[in-house]
Short mmCIF file of C-alpha atoms in Angstrom, two decimals:
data_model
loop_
_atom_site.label_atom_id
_atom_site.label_comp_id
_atom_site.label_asym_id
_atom_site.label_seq_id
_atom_site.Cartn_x
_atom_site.Cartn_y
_atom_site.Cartn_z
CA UNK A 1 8.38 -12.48 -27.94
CA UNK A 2 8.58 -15.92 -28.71
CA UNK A 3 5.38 -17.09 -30.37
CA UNK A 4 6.68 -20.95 -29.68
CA UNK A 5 6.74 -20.19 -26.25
CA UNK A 6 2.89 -19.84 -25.92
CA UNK A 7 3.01 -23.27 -27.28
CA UNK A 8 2.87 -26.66 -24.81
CA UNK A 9 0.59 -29.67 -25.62
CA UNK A 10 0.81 -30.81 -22.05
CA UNK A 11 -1.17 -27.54 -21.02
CA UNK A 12 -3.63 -27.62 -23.79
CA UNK A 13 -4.29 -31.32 -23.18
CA UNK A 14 -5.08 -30.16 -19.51
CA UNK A 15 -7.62 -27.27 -20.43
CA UNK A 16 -9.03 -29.28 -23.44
CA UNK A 17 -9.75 -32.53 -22.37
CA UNK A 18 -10.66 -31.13 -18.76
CA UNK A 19 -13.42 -29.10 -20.43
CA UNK A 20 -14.62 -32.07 -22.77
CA UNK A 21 -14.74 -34.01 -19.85
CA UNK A 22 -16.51 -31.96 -17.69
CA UNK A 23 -18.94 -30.59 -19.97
CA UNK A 24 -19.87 -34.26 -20.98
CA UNK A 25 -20.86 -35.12 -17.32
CA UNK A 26 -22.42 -31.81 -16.55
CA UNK A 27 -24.42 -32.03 -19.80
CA UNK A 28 -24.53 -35.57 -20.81
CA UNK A 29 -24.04 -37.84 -24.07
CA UNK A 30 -27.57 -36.27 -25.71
CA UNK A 31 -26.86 -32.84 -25.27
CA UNK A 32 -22.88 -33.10 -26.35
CA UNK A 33 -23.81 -34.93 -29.18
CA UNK A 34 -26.17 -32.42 -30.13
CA UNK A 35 -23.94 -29.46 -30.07
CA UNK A 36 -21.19 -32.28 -32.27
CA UNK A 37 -24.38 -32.01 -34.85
CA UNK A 38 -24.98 -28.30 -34.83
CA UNK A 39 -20.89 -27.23 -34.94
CA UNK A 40 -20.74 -29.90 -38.18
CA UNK A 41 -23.76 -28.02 -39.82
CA UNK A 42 -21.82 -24.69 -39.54
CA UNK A 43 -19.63 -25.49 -41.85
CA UNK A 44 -22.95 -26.25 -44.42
CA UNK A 45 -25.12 -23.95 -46.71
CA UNK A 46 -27.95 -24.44 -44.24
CA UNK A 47 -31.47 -23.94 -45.63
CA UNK A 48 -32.02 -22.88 -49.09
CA UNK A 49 -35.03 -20.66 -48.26
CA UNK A 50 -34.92 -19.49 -51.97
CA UNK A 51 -34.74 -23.10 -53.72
CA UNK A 52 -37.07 -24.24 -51.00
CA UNK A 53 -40.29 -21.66 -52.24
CA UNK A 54 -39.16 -21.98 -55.71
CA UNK A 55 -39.73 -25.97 -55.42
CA UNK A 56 -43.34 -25.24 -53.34
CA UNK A 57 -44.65 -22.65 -56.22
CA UNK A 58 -45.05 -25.48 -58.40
CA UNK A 59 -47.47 -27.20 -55.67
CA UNK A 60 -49.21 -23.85 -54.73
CA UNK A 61 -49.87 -23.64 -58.44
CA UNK A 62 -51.20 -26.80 -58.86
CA UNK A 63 -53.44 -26.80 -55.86
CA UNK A 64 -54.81 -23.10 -57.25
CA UNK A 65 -55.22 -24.81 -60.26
CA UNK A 66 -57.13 -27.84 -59.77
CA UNK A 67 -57.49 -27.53 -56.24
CA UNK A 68 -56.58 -29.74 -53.47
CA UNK A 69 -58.36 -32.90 -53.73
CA UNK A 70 -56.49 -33.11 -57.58
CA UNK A 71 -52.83 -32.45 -55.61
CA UNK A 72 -50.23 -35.12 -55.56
CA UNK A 73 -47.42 -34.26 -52.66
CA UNK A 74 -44.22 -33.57 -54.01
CA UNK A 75 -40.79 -34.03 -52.41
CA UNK A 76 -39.03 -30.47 -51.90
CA UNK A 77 -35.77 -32.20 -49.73
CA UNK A 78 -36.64 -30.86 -46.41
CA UNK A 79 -38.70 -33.15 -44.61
CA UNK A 80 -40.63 -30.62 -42.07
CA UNK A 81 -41.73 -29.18 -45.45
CA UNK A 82 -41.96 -32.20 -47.32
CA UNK A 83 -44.34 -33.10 -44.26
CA UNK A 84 -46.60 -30.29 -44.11
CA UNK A 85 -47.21 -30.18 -47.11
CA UNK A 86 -48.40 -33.67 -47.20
CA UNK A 87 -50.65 -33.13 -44.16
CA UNK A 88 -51.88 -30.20 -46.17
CA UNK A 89 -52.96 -32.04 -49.08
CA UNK A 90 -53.78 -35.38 -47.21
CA UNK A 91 -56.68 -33.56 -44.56
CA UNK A 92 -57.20 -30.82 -46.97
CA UNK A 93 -56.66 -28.13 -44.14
CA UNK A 94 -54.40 -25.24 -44.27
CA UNK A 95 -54.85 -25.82 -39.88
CA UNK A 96 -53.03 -29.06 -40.45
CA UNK A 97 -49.77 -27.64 -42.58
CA UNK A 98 -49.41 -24.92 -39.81
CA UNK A 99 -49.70 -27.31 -37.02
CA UNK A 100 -46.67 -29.74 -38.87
CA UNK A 101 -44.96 -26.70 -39.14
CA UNK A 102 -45.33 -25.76 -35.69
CA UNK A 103 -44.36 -29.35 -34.23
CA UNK A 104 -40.76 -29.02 -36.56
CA UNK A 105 -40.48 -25.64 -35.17
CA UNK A 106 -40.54 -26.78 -31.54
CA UNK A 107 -37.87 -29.75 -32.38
CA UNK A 108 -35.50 -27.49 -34.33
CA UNK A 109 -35.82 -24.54 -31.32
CA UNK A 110 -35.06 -27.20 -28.98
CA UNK A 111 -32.36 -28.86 -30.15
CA UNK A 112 -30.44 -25.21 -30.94
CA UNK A 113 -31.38 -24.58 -27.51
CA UNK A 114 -29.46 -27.71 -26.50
CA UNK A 115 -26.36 -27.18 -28.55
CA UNK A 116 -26.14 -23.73 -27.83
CA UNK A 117 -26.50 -24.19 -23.75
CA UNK A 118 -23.82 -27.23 -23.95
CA UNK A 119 -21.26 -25.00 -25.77
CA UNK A 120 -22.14 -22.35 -23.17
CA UNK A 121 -20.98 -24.88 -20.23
CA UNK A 122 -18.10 -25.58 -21.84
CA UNK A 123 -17.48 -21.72 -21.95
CA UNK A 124 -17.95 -21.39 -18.15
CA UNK A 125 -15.48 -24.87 -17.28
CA UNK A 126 -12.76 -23.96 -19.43
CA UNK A 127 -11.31 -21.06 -17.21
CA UNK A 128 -12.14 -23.26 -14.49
CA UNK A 129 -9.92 -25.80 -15.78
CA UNK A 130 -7.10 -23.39 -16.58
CA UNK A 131 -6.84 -22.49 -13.02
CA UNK A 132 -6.81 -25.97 -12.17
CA UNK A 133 -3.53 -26.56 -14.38
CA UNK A 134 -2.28 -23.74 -13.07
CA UNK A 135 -2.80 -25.09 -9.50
CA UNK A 136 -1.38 -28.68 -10.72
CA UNK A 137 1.66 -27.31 -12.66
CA UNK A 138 2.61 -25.22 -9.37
CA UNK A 139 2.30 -28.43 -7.35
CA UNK A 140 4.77 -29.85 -9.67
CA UNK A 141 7.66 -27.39 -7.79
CA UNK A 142 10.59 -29.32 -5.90
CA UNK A 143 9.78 -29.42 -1.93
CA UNK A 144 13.52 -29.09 -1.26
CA UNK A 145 15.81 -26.32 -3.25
CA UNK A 146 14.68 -25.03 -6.85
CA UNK A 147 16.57 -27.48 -9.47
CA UNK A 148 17.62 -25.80 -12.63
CA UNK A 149 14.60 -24.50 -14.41
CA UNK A 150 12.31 -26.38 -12.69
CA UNK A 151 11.05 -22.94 -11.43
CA UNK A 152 10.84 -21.13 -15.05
CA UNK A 153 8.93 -24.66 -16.37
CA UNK A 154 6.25 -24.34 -13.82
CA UNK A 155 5.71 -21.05 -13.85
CA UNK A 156 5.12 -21.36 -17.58
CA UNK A 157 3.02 -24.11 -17.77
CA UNK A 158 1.21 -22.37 -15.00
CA UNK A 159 0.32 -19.46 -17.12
CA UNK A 160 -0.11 -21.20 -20.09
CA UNK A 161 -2.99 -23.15 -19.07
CA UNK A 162 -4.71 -20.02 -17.58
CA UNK A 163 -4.52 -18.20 -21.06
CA UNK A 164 -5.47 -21.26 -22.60
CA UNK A 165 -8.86 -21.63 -20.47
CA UNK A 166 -9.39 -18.12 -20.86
CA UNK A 167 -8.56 -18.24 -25.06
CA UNK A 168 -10.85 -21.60 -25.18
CA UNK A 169 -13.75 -19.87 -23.48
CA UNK A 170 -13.82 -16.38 -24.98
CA UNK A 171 -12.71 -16.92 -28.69
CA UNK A 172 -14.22 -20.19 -29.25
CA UNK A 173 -16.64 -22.21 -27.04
CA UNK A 174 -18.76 -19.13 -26.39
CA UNK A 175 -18.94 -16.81 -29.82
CA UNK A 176 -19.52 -21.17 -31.18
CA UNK A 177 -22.68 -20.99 -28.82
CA UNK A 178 -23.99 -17.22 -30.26
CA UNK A 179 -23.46 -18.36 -33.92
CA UNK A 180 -25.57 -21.60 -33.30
CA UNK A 181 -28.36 -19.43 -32.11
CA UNK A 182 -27.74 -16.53 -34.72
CA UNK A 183 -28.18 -19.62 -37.20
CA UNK A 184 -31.29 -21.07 -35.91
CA UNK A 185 -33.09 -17.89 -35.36
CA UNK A 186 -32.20 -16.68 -39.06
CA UNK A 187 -33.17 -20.31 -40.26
CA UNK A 188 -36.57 -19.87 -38.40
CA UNK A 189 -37.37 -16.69 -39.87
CA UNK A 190 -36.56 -18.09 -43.17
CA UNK A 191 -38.96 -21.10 -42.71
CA UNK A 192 -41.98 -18.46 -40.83
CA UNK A 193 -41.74 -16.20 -44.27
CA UNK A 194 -42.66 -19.09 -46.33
CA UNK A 195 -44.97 -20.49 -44.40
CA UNK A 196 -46.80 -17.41 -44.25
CA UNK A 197 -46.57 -17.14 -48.21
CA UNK A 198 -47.86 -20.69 -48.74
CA UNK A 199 -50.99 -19.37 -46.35
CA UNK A 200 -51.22 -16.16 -47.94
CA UNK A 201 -52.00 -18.46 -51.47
CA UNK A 202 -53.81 -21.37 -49.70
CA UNK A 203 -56.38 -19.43 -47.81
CA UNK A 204 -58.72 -18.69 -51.04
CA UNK A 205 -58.06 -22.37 -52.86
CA UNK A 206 -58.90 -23.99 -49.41
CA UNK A 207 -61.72 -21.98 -48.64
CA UNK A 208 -65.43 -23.25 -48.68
CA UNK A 209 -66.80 -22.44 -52.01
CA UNK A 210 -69.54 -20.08 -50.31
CA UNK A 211 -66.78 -18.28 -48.37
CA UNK A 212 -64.98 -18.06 -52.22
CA UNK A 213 -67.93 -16.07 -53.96
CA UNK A 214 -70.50 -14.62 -51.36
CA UNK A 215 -73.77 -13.79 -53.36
CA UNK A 216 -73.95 -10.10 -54.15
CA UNK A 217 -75.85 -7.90 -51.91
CA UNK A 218 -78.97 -6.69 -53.27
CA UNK A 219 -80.18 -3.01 -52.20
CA UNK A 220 -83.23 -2.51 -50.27
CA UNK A 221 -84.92 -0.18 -52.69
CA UNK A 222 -84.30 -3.32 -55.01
CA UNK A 223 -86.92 -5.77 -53.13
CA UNK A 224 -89.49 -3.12 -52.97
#
């Protein structure tokens, strides 16, 4: 076999550019452009759940230390974090950190939902425009009498553009759309553990001071 055979930019340019094309109308500019952000971040670290807790211990510590009316907000370079934990300091609620947290968690669920479901629909049009070259490269055929190879070309190109839809859909477009989700759900996990730490150590330091030592009990036999 001829590997430069299975080669022919004409075919390619059908499949690809008929899938961008179609997946930009289907989907539109918000939702492409969306799954253009999340297939540039693969090629990222992504979150640093490690660096990320080892720059909020510091803050924990200081708010366990002084408390929280004493604690300045720090900067940790993620702003969901960076905001929570300035709602948590500025109303002094542990409520308020978990509902920042929360709102970030909606917005990053929803826009992997986005990129992931827009690389889907490309999945599902590329086939569909392999057939289509397939169907155009056949209509390409002489009406009267076969000329020389013009039989062998568009049977070819035919083919070609049917294993390129089916390539472009199966071994890239849709495993893309899997690994964005595999890599938000992982990063979400990542972000729930430490905000489950940070209220593990916050629930005592921003506890009323009666719920923080309750007065011993005395026994009954005691009073008598």
């Amino acid at each position: 076999m001829n590997p430069a055979s299975l080669f022919d930019p004409a075919s390619a340019a059908i499949v690809v550019v008929g899938t961008v094309l179609a997946t930009f109308l289907r989907c539109g500019a918000g939702n492409c452009a969306q799954a253009v952000r999340a297939l540039g971040q693969l090629g990222s670290s992504g979150f640093d759940a490690d660096g990320t807790r080892a720059e909020m211990a510091s803050q924990v510590r200081e708010i366990e230390r002084g408390g929280v009316l004493r604690a300045e907000p720090r900067r940790f370079g993620d702003a969901a974090f960076d905001e929570a934990a300035g709602a948590l300091i500025g109303s002094r609620s542990l409520k308020a950190l978990l509902a920042t947290h929360e709102a970030h968690r909606a917005l990053r669920t929803d826009a992997a939902r986005r990129a992931a479901s827009t690389l889907a629909q490309a999945s599902e049009l590329a086939p569909v425009f392999g057939l289509a070259g397939t169907l155009l490269s056949l209509s390409q055929l002489p009406v009267e009498g076969l000329a020389r190879g013009a039989f062998s070309s568009a049977i070819s190109m035919a083919v070609l553009t049917t294993l390129y839809g089916l390539l472009l859909a199966n071994l890239v477009l849709a495993p893309l759309a899997r690994i964005v989700e595999r890599r938000a759900a992982i990063e979400e996990a990542e972000r729930q553990r430490i905000v489950d730490w940070l209220a593990g150590h916050l629930e005592r330091s921003l506890s009323p001071p009666a719920q923080r030592q309750r007065p011993r009990a005395v026994p009954l036999e005691d009073v008598a």
